[in-house]
XYZ file of C-alpha atoms in Angstrom:
769
model
C 0.157 0.014 0.330
C 1.175 3.330 -0.765
C 1.143 6.189 1.948
C -0.545 8.939 1.660
C 1.176 12.361 2.407
C -1.422 12.813 5.481
C -0.270 9.455 7.048
C 3.242 10.069 6.750
C 2.715 13.647 8.168
C 1.450 11.455 10.805
C 4.679 9.588 11.573
C 7.155 12.000 11.250
C 5.325 15.264 12.073
C 6.850 17.308 15.106
C 4.856 16.975 18.293
C 3.098 20.663 19.349
C 4.488 23.089 21.797
C 2.663 25.478 23.916
C 3.149 29.146 24.752
C 5.043 28.650 27.390
C 7.540 25.974 25.849
C 6.112 22.651 27.338
C 5.362 19.716 24.927
C 1.522 19.024 24.329
C 1.020 15.594 24.317
C -1.855 14.591 22.400
C -3.955 11.253 21.075
C -2.475 11.798 18.029
C 0.981 11.626 19.518
C 0.021 8.127 21.587
C -1.709 7.051 17.834
C 2.076 7.339 16.260
C 3.541 5.436 19.214
C 1.068 2.925 18.946
C 1.830 2.200 15.221
C 5.322 0.940 16.252
C 4.077 -1.644 18.636
C 4.965 -5.026 17.466
C 0.960 -6.055 16.961
C 1.671 -3.044 14.072
C 4.854 -3.325 12.759
C 4.883 -7.256 12.237
C 2.732 -7.725 9.567
C 4.972 -5.157 7.965
C 7.976 -7.330 7.699
C 8.275 -10.686 5.031
C 10.253 -13.329 4.759
C 12.176 -13.057 8.298
C 10.756 -16.755 9.670
C 11.722 -19.878 8.108
C 10.946 -22.932 10.145
C 11.871 -25.896 8.070
C 9.722 -29.123 8.531
C 11.981 -31.553 7.182
C 10.571 -34.943 5.192
C 11.543 -38.727 4.959
C 13.162 -37.803 1.532
C 15.175 -35.407 2.642
C 13.775 -32.069 1.466
C 12.228 -29.608 3.812
C 8.816 -27.241 3.563
C 8.005 -24.046 5.050
C 5.700 -21.419 4.947
C 6.664 -18.058 3.139
C 5.208 -14.906 4.112
C 4.607 -11.939 1.498
C 2.267 -9.175 0.749
C 0.090 -11.109 -0.768
C -0.022 -13.896 1.606
C 1.646 -17.389 2.390
C 3.349 -19.652 0.218
C 4.351 -23.232 1.003
C 7.820 -23.804 -0.320
C 9.421 -26.642 -0.434
C 13.516 -27.054 -0.844
C 15.635 -30.131 -2.388
C 18.980 -29.300 -0.924
C 20.357 -32.602 -3.113
C 19.070 -30.772 -5.775
C 19.700 -27.513 -4.364
C 16.168 -26.242 -5.818
C 13.880 -23.966 -4.162
C 10.261 -23.959 -5.567
C 6.286 -23.927 -4.401
C 5.515 -26.942 -2.695
C 2.457 -27.445 -5.241
C 0.300 -25.323 -7.125
C -1.514 -23.195 -4.729
C -4.464 -21.794 -7.296
C -5.079 -25.347 -8.269
C -5.425 -26.963 -5.080
C -7.630 -24.390 -3.847
C -10.161 -24.818 -6.940
C -9.905 -28.449 -5.928
C -10.772 -28.072 -2.163
C -13.387 -25.051 -3.329
C -15.100 -27.370 -5.431
C -15.299 -30.624 -2.567
C -15.619 -28.196 0.457
C -18.471 -25.767 -0.961
C -16.238 -23.002 0.259
C -14.168 -20.193 -0.725
C -10.446 -20.511 0.092
C -7.918 -18.126 -1.108
C -4.557 -19.669 -2.799
C -2.862 -17.408 -1.033
C -4.346 -18.368 2.658
C -4.454 -21.815 2.621
C -5.328 -23.350 5.957
C -3.087 -26.603 5.373
C -1.686 -28.451 8.033
C 1.645 -29.581 8.250
C 2.969 -31.280 4.834
C 3.833 -35.015 4.752
C 5.017 -37.827 2.363
C 2.666 -40.943 2.235
C 3.863 -43.266 -0.605
C 5.599 -40.550 -2.235
C 2.967 -38.499 -2.832
C 2.818 -34.532 -0.896
C -0.152 -34.476 1.621
C -1.687 -32.321 3.923
C -4.773 -31.921 6.033
C -6.977 -28.515 6.021
C -9.043 -26.929 8.345
C -10.155 -28.657 11.702
C -8.099 -31.769 12.301
C -9.798 -34.284 10.311
C -11.928 -32.185 7.705
C -10.065 -32.660 4.673
C -7.401 -34.403 3.161
C -5.527 -33.165 0.196
C -3.136 -34.952 -2.206
C -0.800 -32.056 -3.451
C 0.538 -34.253 -5.973
C -2.418 -35.416 -7.877
C -4.659 -32.518 -6.488
C -7.489 -34.243 -5.192
C -9.000 -33.818 -1.534
C -11.581 -35.453 0.093
C -13.179 -35.352 3.245
C -11.911 -37.520 5.921
C -14.388 -36.650 8.820
C -14.214 -39.085 11.571
C -10.703 -41.128 10.116
C -8.125 -38.977 11.924
C -6.522 -40.630 14.703
C -6.895 -40.570 18.415
C -6.953 -37.634 20.067
C -4.559 -36.615 21.953
C -4.555 -34.554 25.384
C -1.956 -31.851 25.676
C -2.029 -33.219 29.496
C -0.662 -36.317 27.988
C 3.370 -37.671 27.052
C 2.982 -39.708 24.167
C 5.403 -42.711 23.641
C 8.495 -42.429 21.061
C 6.605 -45.555 19.208
C 3.521 -43.388 19.459
C 1.764 -46.668 20.934
C 0.542 -44.806 24.096
C 0.096 -42.014 26.034
C 1.314 -41.378 29.801
C -1.251 -39.367 31.855
C -1.965 -38.522 35.748
C -5.464 -39.476 37.296
C -5.865 -39.061 41.062
C -2.365 -38.571 41.979
C -0.808 -41.954 40.184
C 0.264 -42.289 36.492
C -1.846 -44.123 34.148
C -0.943 -45.052 30.148
C -3.440 -45.179 27.694
C -3.471 -47.589 24.711
C -3.367 -44.730 21.296
C -4.914 -48.222 19.247
C -7.332 -49.560 21.410
C -7.943 -47.008 24.065
C -7.815 -48.931 26.878
C -6.023 -47.231 30.101
C -4.064 -48.989 32.781
C -2.779 -47.971 36.310
C 1.204 -47.749 36.587
C 1.154 -47.020 39.970
C -1.754 -47.610 42.596
C -0.428 -46.007 46.018
C 0.040 -42.264 44.904
C -2.011 -39.499 47.119
C -2.459 -35.759 47.552
C 1.037 -34.330 48.438
C 2.350 -37.432 47.308
C 1.333 -38.250 43.699
C 3.772 -39.789 40.865
C 5.074 -37.163 38.068
C 3.249 -34.517 39.485
C 4.316 -31.102 37.966
C 3.953 -28.316 40.695
C 7.381 -26.202 41.453
C 5.496 -23.483 43.313
C 5.986 -20.776 41.210
C 4.384 -22.847 38.542
C 2.301 -26.066 38.006
C 0.003 -28.102 35.433
C -1.774 -31.556 35.255
C 0.791 -32.478 32.489
C 2.798 -35.164 33.850
C 6.733 -34.774 34.002
C 8.561 -38.043 33.158
C 10.734 -39.226 30.090
C 9.605 -42.412 28.623
C 12.420 -44.997 27.431
C 13.757 -44.806 23.575
C 11.643 -48.329 23.591
C 8.837 -46.785 24.705
C 8.367 -49.612 27.151
C 9.862 -47.921 30.721
C 9.297 -44.306 31.969
C 11.948 -42.501 34.359
C 9.674 -40.306 36.569
C 9.802 -39.659 40.244
C 7.433 -39.372 43.219
C 6.902 -35.637 44.447
C 6.724 -35.169 48.281
C 4.826 -32.100 49.134
C 3.806 -33.150 52.517
C 4.754 -30.644 54.871
C 5.467 -27.745 52.364
C 4.132 -24.351 52.925
C 0.737 -23.029 51.423
C -0.002 -20.278 49.089
C -3.124 -18.860 48.554
C -5.183 -16.126 46.485
C -8.517 -15.219 46.253
C -10.028 -14.053 43.004
C -12.495 -11.055 42.316
C -16.279 -11.606 41.887
C -19.783 -10.758 42.839
C -20.213 -12.850 45.937
C -17.891 -15.061 47.834
C -14.486 -15.192 46.521
C -12.958 -18.348 45.029
C -9.747 -19.625 47.054
C -6.951 -20.827 45.355
C -4.680 -22.846 47.638
C -1.369 -25.154 46.562
C 2.230 -26.252 47.845
C 4.419 -23.072 47.356
C 8.031 -23.424 49.160
C 9.763 -20.239 50.239
C 13.254 -19.989 51.143
C 12.861 -19.698 54.771
C 11.065 -23.257 54.927
C 12.908 -26.067 56.526
C 10.700 -28.547 54.159
C 10.639 -28.067 50.483
C 9.816 -30.297 47.322
C 11.435 -33.951 47.652
C 11.450 -36.137 44.322
C 11.735 -40.041 44.869
C 13.067 -41.262 41.513
C 11.397 -44.341 40.091
C 11.372 -45.829 36.961
C 8.310 -47.054 35.475
C 8.516 -51.017 33.604
C 5.300 -51.618 31.698
C 6.683 -54.776 30.808
C 6.266 -55.842 34.292
C 2.603 -57.384 36.044
C 0.306 -55.023 37.358
C 1.339 -53.929 40.703
C 5.001 -54.450 40.413
C 5.675 -51.960 38.144
C 7.506 -49.493 40.144
C 11.391 -49.919 40.579
C 12.796 -47.327 43.153
C 16.028 -46.342 42.621
C 18.272 -47.237 45.938
C 19.040 -43.754 47.065
C 17.593 -40.949 49.540
C 14.949 -38.332 47.793
C 16.428 -35.679 46.089
C 15.795 -31.837 46.497
C 13.397 -30.288 44.131
C 16.150 -28.789 41.872
C 17.840 -29.250 38.430
C 20.835 -27.835 36.448
C 18.630 -26.626 33.669
C 15.824 -24.321 35.059
C 14.349 -23.396 38.565
C 11.649 -26.532 37.679
C 12.624 -30.349 37.267
C 10.977 -30.287 34.333
C 13.252 -28.572 31.404
C 12.075 -28.197 27.531
C 9.129 -29.795 28.434
C 10.451 -33.252 30.059
C 12.322 -34.362 32.819
C 15.142 -32.383 33.163
C 18.866 -33.750 33.695
C 17.945 -37.549 32.827
C 19.101 -39.310 30.284
C 18.004 -42.975 28.881
C 20.729 -45.701 27.948
C 20.280 -46.497 23.695
C 19.156 -49.828 25.130
C 16.665 -48.634 27.498
C 18.659 -50.619 30.427
C 20.293 -47.610 32.457
C 19.384 -44.131 32.969
C 21.785 -40.978 33.843
C 20.903 -38.470 35.770
C 22.131 -35.402 38.016
C 20.997 -34.795 41.765
C 21.255 -31.194 42.421
C 21.672 -29.476 46.448
C 19.219 -26.728 47.505
C 21.973 -24.462 47.301
C 22.713 -25.337 43.919
C 26.474 -25.308 44.370
C 26.678 -29.150 44.186
C 25.824 -31.534 41.208
C 26.552 -35.165 41.519
C 26.132 -37.133 38.262
C 24.823 -40.537 38.646
C 24.020 -43.694 36.910
C 20.954 -46.079 37.594
C 20.133 -49.668 36.790
C 16.396 -49.461 35.423
C 15.602 -53.112 36.236
C 17.122 -53.319 39.950
C 17.220 -49.498 40.839
C 20.754 -49.863 41.299
C 22.672 -46.431 41.923
C 26.330 -45.305 41.112
C 27.848 -42.053 41.473
C 30.188 -41.282 38.816
C 31.555 -37.855 39.466
C 30.229 -34.157 41.183
C 30.441 -30.744 40.078
C 30.809 -27.870 43.198
C 30.733 -24.543 42.614
C 31.418 -21.564 45.375
C 28.235 -20.082 43.888
C 26.013 -21.837 41.736
C 26.094 -24.351 39.291
C 24.442 -24.575 36.172
C 24.247 -25.972 32.563
C 23.539 -25.333 29.387
C 23.017 -28.655 28.166
C 24.904 -32.550 28.754
C 24.344 -35.619 27.798
C 24.609 -39.547 28.008
C 26.597 -41.311 25.108
C 25.966 -44.438 25.924
C 27.412 -46.428 22.415
C 30.783 -45.462 24.149
C 29.711 -45.279 27.883
C 30.787 -41.907 28.061
C 29.073 -38.740 29.412
C 29.388 -35.348 28.147
C 29.093 -32.504 30.468
C 29.453 -28.902 30.854
C 31.181 -26.743 32.830
C 31.940 -23.248 33.573
C 35.158 -24.230 36.286
C 37.780 -22.386 33.880
C 35.636 -19.632 34.317
C 33.696 -20.020 30.702
C 31.191 -22.482 29.525
C 32.734 -25.540 27.935
C 32.128 -29.616 27.495
C 34.252 -32.347 29.274
C 34.193 -35.939 28.693
C 33.864 -38.447 31.260
C 33.884 -42.199 31.272
C 30.560 -43.300 32.483
C 31.796 -46.501 33.640
C 34.428 -44.884 36.151
C 33.685 -41.316 36.249
C 36.977 -40.339 35.268
C 37.780 -37.401 33.376
C 39.129 -38.324 29.671
C 39.336 -34.703 28.505
C 38.661 -31.254 28.204
C 36.656 -30.905 24.472
C 36.560 -27.127 24.361
C 38.160 -24.273 25.855
C 38.753 -20.247 25.586
C 37.354 -17.472 26.448
C 34.013 -18.214 25.187
C 30.891 -19.753 25.812
C 28.928 -23.116 24.423
C 25.476 -22.191 24.743
C 23.512 -25.336 23.206
C 24.295 -28.755 22.353
C 22.375 -29.359 18.935
C 23.383 -33.024 18.020
C 25.844 -35.261 18.951
C 26.911 -38.123 16.209
C 28.029 -40.881 18.236
C 29.754 -43.027 15.312
C 31.161 -40.017 13.804
C 32.160 -38.497 17.181
C 31.405 -35.013 16.464
C 29.332 -32.370 18.166
C 27.561 -29.644 16.554
C 26.447 -26.806 19.037
C 25.968 -22.841 19.438
C 28.071 -20.949 21.053
C 29.119 -17.038 21.893
C 31.882 -14.540 22.749
C 34.283 -16.283 20.349
C 33.958 -14.216 16.965
C 34.997 -10.572 16.991
C 31.988 -8.211 17.304
C 29.180 -8.306 19.696
C 29.682 -10.920 21.891
C 26.407 -12.183 22.303
C 25.947 -13.625 18.659
C 25.182 -16.955 18.538
C 27.116 -18.961 15.786
C 26.559 -22.960 15.037
C 29.944 -24.939 15.436
C 31.189 -28.397 15.149
C 34.111 -30.112 17.215
C 35.372 -33.802 17.391
C 34.995 -35.671 21.283
C 38.226 -36.652 20.595
C 40.135 -33.463 20.065
C 41.044 -30.902 16.884
C 40.000 -28.079 16.561
C 36.656 -25.933 16.733
C 34.971 -25.459 13.344
C 32.960 -22.489 12.548
C 29.798 -23.158 10.286
C 28.169 -20.129 10.179
C 31.040 -17.459 9.415
C 28.503 -14.150 8.740
C 28.750 -11.602 11.729
C 25.416 -11.757 13.223
C 23.327 -13.931 15.489
C 22.219 -17.507 13.782
C 19.184 -19.477 14.431
C 19.790 -23.120 13.038
C 18.003 -25.960 11.677
C 20.140 -29.220 11.516
C 18.955 -31.938 8.546
C 18.200 -34.905 9.990
C 20.869 -37.049 7.563
C 23.441 -34.229 9.096
C 24.403 -33.109 5.650
C 23.046 -29.782 5.839
C 22.109 -26.549 7.613
C 19.409 -24.223 7.477
C 20.888 -20.918 8.504
C 19.209 -17.665 9.656
C 20.815 -15.197 10.631
C 20.443 -11.188 11.401
C 21.220 -8.508 13.745
C 18.980 -5.733 15.495
C 19.579 -3.666 12.800
C 19.777 -5.872 10.107
C 16.834 -8.221 8.775
C 16.875 -11.845 8.467
C 18.686 -13.612 5.352
C 17.857 -17.322 5.605
C 20.418 -19.794 3.384
C 21.238 -23.213 3.029
C 24.614 -24.634 4.025
C 26.823 -27.720 3.837
C 27.657 -29.031 7.048
C 31.125 -29.929 5.523
C 32.854 -26.416 6.288
C 29.339 -24.213 6.373
C 29.619 -23.180 2.633
C 26.357 -21.410 1.754
C 25.004 -23.351 -1.180
C 21.372 -21.837 -1.709
C 19.562 -18.580 -0.872
C 16.339 -19.468 0.601
C 14.615 -15.939 2.152
C 15.761 -12.323 2.564
C 13.733 -10.588 4.262
C 11.627 -7.383 3.310
C 11.207 -4.527 5.270
C 10.436 -1.843 2.863
C 7.255 -1.410 4.195
C 8.192 -1.221 7.213
C 10.591 1.194 6.636
C 8.177 3.205 4.627
C 6.380 3.398 7.759
C 9.143 6.026 8.859
C 10.895 2.782 11.262
C 14.456 2.880 11.948
C 16.099 0.426 14.074
C 17.527 1.173 17.486
C 21.397 2.210 17.809
C 23.524 -0.500 19.358
C 26.008 0.976 22.016
C 28.696 -0.147 23.946
C 29.963 1.423 27.750
C 32.354 0.334 30.394
C 30.711 -1.345 33.432
C 30.831 -0.166 37.017
C 34.503 -1.106 37.168
C 35.643 1.096 34.248
C 36.934 -2.018 32.042
C 34.348 -4.439 31.369
C 32.833 -3.578 28.057
C 28.947 -3.698 28.289
C 26.235 -3.867 25.435
C 22.915 -2.666 24.747
C 20.483 -0.846 22.496
C 19.149 2.801 22.268
C 16.073 4.167 20.976
C 15.430 7.353 19.831
C 12.155 9.101 18.023
C 11.696 8.323 14.432
C 11.572 12.558 14.514
C 14.629 13.025 16.258
C 15.961 16.070 16.597
C 19.948 16.238 17.888
C 19.327 19.872 19.060
C 16.381 18.785 21.451
C 16.934 17.167 24.957
C 15.188 14.107 25.468
C 14.536 12.655 29.125
C 15.926 9.045 29.815
C 13.438 5.661 30.160
C 15.732 2.912 31.460
C 14.080 -0.369 30.820
C 15.433 -3.313 32.571
C 15.516 -6.885 33.323
C 18.129 -7.513 35.614
C 18.087 -11.471 35.507
C 20.301 -13.158 36.795
C 19.096 -15.532 34.291
C 18.646 -13.326 31.536
C 19.190 -9.930 30.579
C 17.547 -6.798 29.518
C 18.073 -6.958 25.561
C 17.217 -10.459 25.200
C 18.035 -12.099 21.522
C 20.473 -10.246 19.548
C 18.317 -11.298 16.217
C 16.261 -8.861 14.141
C 12.792 -7.422 15.380
C 10.626 -4.685 14.528
C 9.726 -3.820 17.578
C 11.267 -4.811 21.365
C 8.423 -4.645 23.620
C 7.304 -1.364 23.429
C 10.776 0.533 23.815
C 9.938 2.242 20.753
C 6.589 3.770 21.184
C 8.158 5.104 24.189
C 10.594 6.806 22.189
C 7.891 7.954 20.336
C 6.212 10.013 23.303
C 9.612 12.119 23.206
C 12.099 9.805 25.432
C 15.549 7.924 24.907
C 15.042 4.537 25.774
C 18.267 2.455 26.737
C 18.099 -0.956 27.608
C 21.661 -2.766 28.826
C 23.094 -6.129 29.511
C 24.826 -5.252 32.820
C 27.080 -7.329 34.937
C 25.484 -10.337 36.744
C 23.634 -10.949 33.559
C 24.449 -14.790 31.692
C 25.896 -14.866 28.251
C 29.631 -13.559 29.262
C 32.207 -15.329 31.783
C 31.035 -17.150 34.874
C 32.887 -14.215 36.799
C 30.786 -11.536 35.221
C 27.415 -13.793 36.164
C 28.126 -14.172 39.707
C 28.660 -10.463 39.916
C 25.476 -9.689 42.370
C 25.527 -13.222 43.879
C 24.337 -13.103 47.330
C 23.133 -9.345 46.812
C 19.871 -9.751 44.662
C 19.332 -5.891 45.436
C 22.667 -4.740 43.134
C 20.120 -5.425 40.398
C 22.999 -4.524 37.681
C 21.615 -0.768 39.125
C 25.422 0.375 39.290
C 26.138 -0.347 35.710
C 22.702 0.992 34.394
C 23.597 4.048 35.932
C 27.373 4.004 34.965
C 26.157 3.311 31.306
C 23.572 5.870 31.333
C 26.175 8.269 32.384
C 28.434 7.734 29.843
C 25.761 7.665 26.738
C 25.000 11.298 28.189
C 28.338 12.603 28.235
C 28.837 11.126 24.565
C 25.068 12.610 23.177
C 24.047 15.707 24.231
C 20.348 14.999 23.445
C 20.213 13.067 26.292
C 18.708 14.771 29.584
C 20.803 12.978 32.406
C 18.728 15.121 34.667
C 15.415 13.306 33.727
C 15.634 9.676 33.891
C 12.930 7.183 34.399
C 13.031 3.321 34.493
C 10.987 0.345 34.410
C 10.793 -3.363 34.294
C 8.208 -6.544 35.104
C 8.973 -9.436 37.025
C 12.536 -9.332 38.117
C 12.319 -5.814 36.253
C 9.696 -4.630 38.541
C 11.799 -5.652 41.674
C 14.981 -3.859 40.198
C 12.977 -0.886 39.070
C 11.871 -0.267 42.436
C 15.118 -0.925 43.884
C 16.268 1.636 41.346
C 14.614 4.584 43.282
C 14.741 3.903 46.245
C 18.150 3.225 46.102
C 19.352 5.684 43.607
C 16.793 8.741 44.535
C 19.125 11.570 43.381
C 19.583 9.592 39.759
C 16.371 7.728 38.940
C 13.626 10.021 38.805
C 10.206 8.180 37.973
C 10.036 4.410 38.377
C 7.203 2.099 36.977
C 7.227 -1.530 38.537
C 5.216 -4.298 37.609
C 4.891 -7.525 39.608
C 8.034 -7.454 41.152
C 9.238 -10.100 43.462
C 10.283 -7.493 45.984
C 11.718 -10.024 48.631
C 12.875 -13.515 47.792
C 11.560 -14.422 50.707
C 8.304 -13.988 49.362
C 9.021 -16.031 46.370
C 9.954 -19.395 45.567
C 12.269 -21.119 47.154
C 14.257 -21.930 44.271
C 15.240 -18.641 42.776
C 16.370 -17.137 46.276
C 18.338 -19.966 47.460
C 20.148 -20.293 44.016
C 20.935 -16.322 43.178
C 21.030 -14.867 47.038
C 22.206 -18.467 49.020
C 20.178 -20.601 51.939
C 18.619 -18.085 54.437
C 20.737 -17.465 57.297
C 19.377 -15.343 60.423
C 21.845 -13.682 62.334
C 21.657 -13.110 66.156
C 20.586 -9.934 65.904
C 17.562 -10.674 63.841
C 19.015 -9.434 60.961
C 19.304 -11.917 58.202
C 21.541 -12.459 54.633
C 18.533 -11.347 52.680
C 17.859 -7.767 54.264
C 20.302 -6.616 51.276
C 17.654 -7.341 48.584
C 14.616 -6.594 50.614
C 12.736 -3.376 48.901
C 10.201 -2.820 51.974
C 13.318 -2.005 53.835
C 14.209 0.851 51.595
C 10.968 2.744 52.093
C 11.993 5.607 53.713
C 14.527 6.640 50.577
C 11.659 7.300 48.067
C 11.961 10.654 46.442
C 10.429 10.412 43.235
C 7.448 9.189 41.362
C 6.912 5.382 41.957
C 3.978 3.383 40.361
C 3.656 -0.063 41.585
C 1.264 -2.808 39.676
C 0.670 -6.453 40.301
C -1.894 -8.515 39.318
C -4.036 -9.874 42.206
C -3.787 -13.860 40.890
C -0.514 -13.667 40.396
C 0.694 -17.635 40.603
C 4.364 -16.737 39.554
C 4.920 -14.115 41.755
C 2.660 -13.605 44.767
C 1.297 -10.082 45.311
C 1.818 -9.877 48.974
C 5.661 -9.171 47.588
C 4.433 -5.793 46.109
C 2.140 -5.784 49.583
C 5.146 -5.524 51.307
C 6.571 -2.543 49.730
C 3.020 -1.026 49.875
C 2.810 -1.083 53.865
C 6.411 -0.039 54.377
C 5.443 3.222 52.018
C 2.553 3.921 53.907
C 4.338 3.716 57.194
C 6.983 5.919 55.922
C 4.211 8.360 54.945
C 5.383 8.256 51.326
C 3.295 9.050 48.170
C 3.129 6.823 45.440
C 0.877 5.248 42.995
C -0.732 1.444 42.814
C -2.581 -0.418 40.190
C -3.896 -3.833 41.456
C -5.363 -5.530 38.390
C -7.898 -7.824 39.746
C -7.834 -11.779 38.278
C -4.763 -11.191 36.263
C -1.761 -13.650 36.597
C 1.790 -12.845 36.049
C 1.718 -11.610 32.312
C -0.267 -8.042 32.721
C 2.530 -5.864 31.506
C 1.538 -5.270 27.993
C -2.436 -5.197 28.673
C -3.389 -2.017 26.922
C -4.490 -0.450 30.171
C -1.139 -1.226 32.002
C 0.820 0.020 28.860
C -1.100 3.078 28.966
C -0.858 4.017 32.541
C 3.125 3.094 31.977
C 3.211 5.735 29.041
C 0.973 8.130 31.128
C 3.754 7.824 34.103
C 6.776 8.826 32.306
C 4.715 11.329 30.350
C 3.383 13.433 33.168
C 6.220 12.915 35.551
C 9.521 13.025 33.017
C 8.191 15.624 30.213
C 6.088 17.479 32.793
C 3.280 17.507 30.108
C -0.613 16.178 30.581
C -1.010 12.684 28.610
C -4.257 12.603 26.443
C -7.453 11.511 28.824
C -8.181 7.637 28.569
C -6.620 6.911 25.685
C -7.152 3.300 24.591
C -4.285 1.315 23.008
C -5.495 -1.170 20.352
C -8.483 1.138 18.834
C -6.000 1.870 15.802
C -8.622 1.723 12.718
C -5.626 2.284 10.066
C -2.827 -0.233 9.322
C 0.746 1.221 8.761
C 1.036 -0.642 5.680
């Protein structure tokens, strides 16, 4: 669509200025800002996402989006061809004749493409409605012929013959062919059930387990919540509220969740299917998340190829020790192989059991960087360090045991932005690390099942995505697949954020971030600063270094007359272990000294940044940090918006605080090692404007976290603003009302302007492209 001159004027017009020199913020300013939210910009980017779906013949298909709609493309790596998977117009004509409807060729509601007898097939519409042969161009009703329905609360076996699920605190299995159900356990009880998915901060009725490769055994546990403290929330409604109550351990609790590890053997007689591992219960901990479910499955558990053994990790409550053990799945006998011990916390970017060679590929930061180590699974002895250097292995993608190679994502090894991830390969038995994606950018990859090819999508925050096919031997680019088209986005007036680097609090360490300016930026003006942050420690403010048309609502806020800064401070991951553990035991630090140091350097560098007017906002951990910022540094931060903050880890889930702050210690004078992070103890310091928000049904960060701060502010006789979002869970931060209140707060208290009354985000009637 071409733009009218009036519409373009809306994008680039200069805001009105009143006679007294103050800026007037109007509904048009808010509309212009709203147009740069992701729900409005994402539709202006085409060809940015390629999700390869590999077929059994070595080809892959994907959906290609363009201004005219969606096309299904198919790529044959062996022939180096890329073409439409089928004649879209022809199949639309056939489908319309069969269905009596009017499907558009550019918007075909096809499900995944599959190969059946050499023909390309697809389902259309709701599951089981129509099936189309895309090779012969024929469609027919397949209603009632679909396979058995599978619930999202079930875990399917590798051979797709059985589904495991929870019923009355026990694990059951359902035969997907016959529908027959049978109990695998019978003695499960409330607070002591099998496969229970409850970490306190998150819970689900889907069981946590891992099927064996032969689909005849299940590795899982009995979840012991007996004696663990309760969490309570009540909803808001007319009449009596409904109580939500569940077990939710906290750092001060003497008893937390425990797991008794078991193997369930489907081939044993009913009533004798439970094989308990010969060991005491483990604490509810893992090396891969603050839950024992990682990536949707039972974390830190790997089966042998013959389904006879499992290797697993037992982590201590404080995350400082991870013991690697192997168990006989038939007898339950357990042998400890080796232990990883850290002074602060241990976490893993992935490990695996190489049962063909009886080895364990282990991740460690023992030399200050994240690398892979090879252990003998028979003796537990270290065989060799596989990777080394001042860089990190981020994710193991493939281990080719016969070829003795590992393919993985890593970062900080190449020149430039250390957060860019690249694809590498290395031999298990030594040799050089081979770079397979040389372009200086952030890489997202898909590996072909036959091990020959890589689909590589790479981009940066300022360079849109390019997708190419590479040969796995050397990473040679052999076929162009997609190049993102952002012309419509650019026509809207959009400009990318500014990447920057500054020095950390120590004056030596390089930090990296992004800076957002208004599209009508005037270097002769002075702009108040808004600091968006997420302190981690498990993540950072910027997030992925891949291209995004909109980073949250940061550009939208900038459009209102601000410069917005997001910076990955010390204490966040992706760099060295020393960097990551900067404020271990002092979570109240939140990386704020680095945020302030970085903003001061940017303001010295750019005279259009007004260092005397600085706001800050964040959600969850960012809400915790934003409130801490304005109370710890009241002479630097003038305005803060704090959303869903975990303001005191003693009122948040046990795993989080105990990993990053340590186990709770109470001193003889009544103080604790957790006092240095408790925001309610800082209430006397508040000088600026603080808006606090929380959802009343937030089951992740309970609202009591915010009420502690509110109560302390009242006791200190401080003025502040409070928004309680009734019946909202944790993710209310980008609801239109909350976003508008956030914008209003910065406009009113940083720009000293009055926002348009009652503007409603989400009511745009004209698209920007």
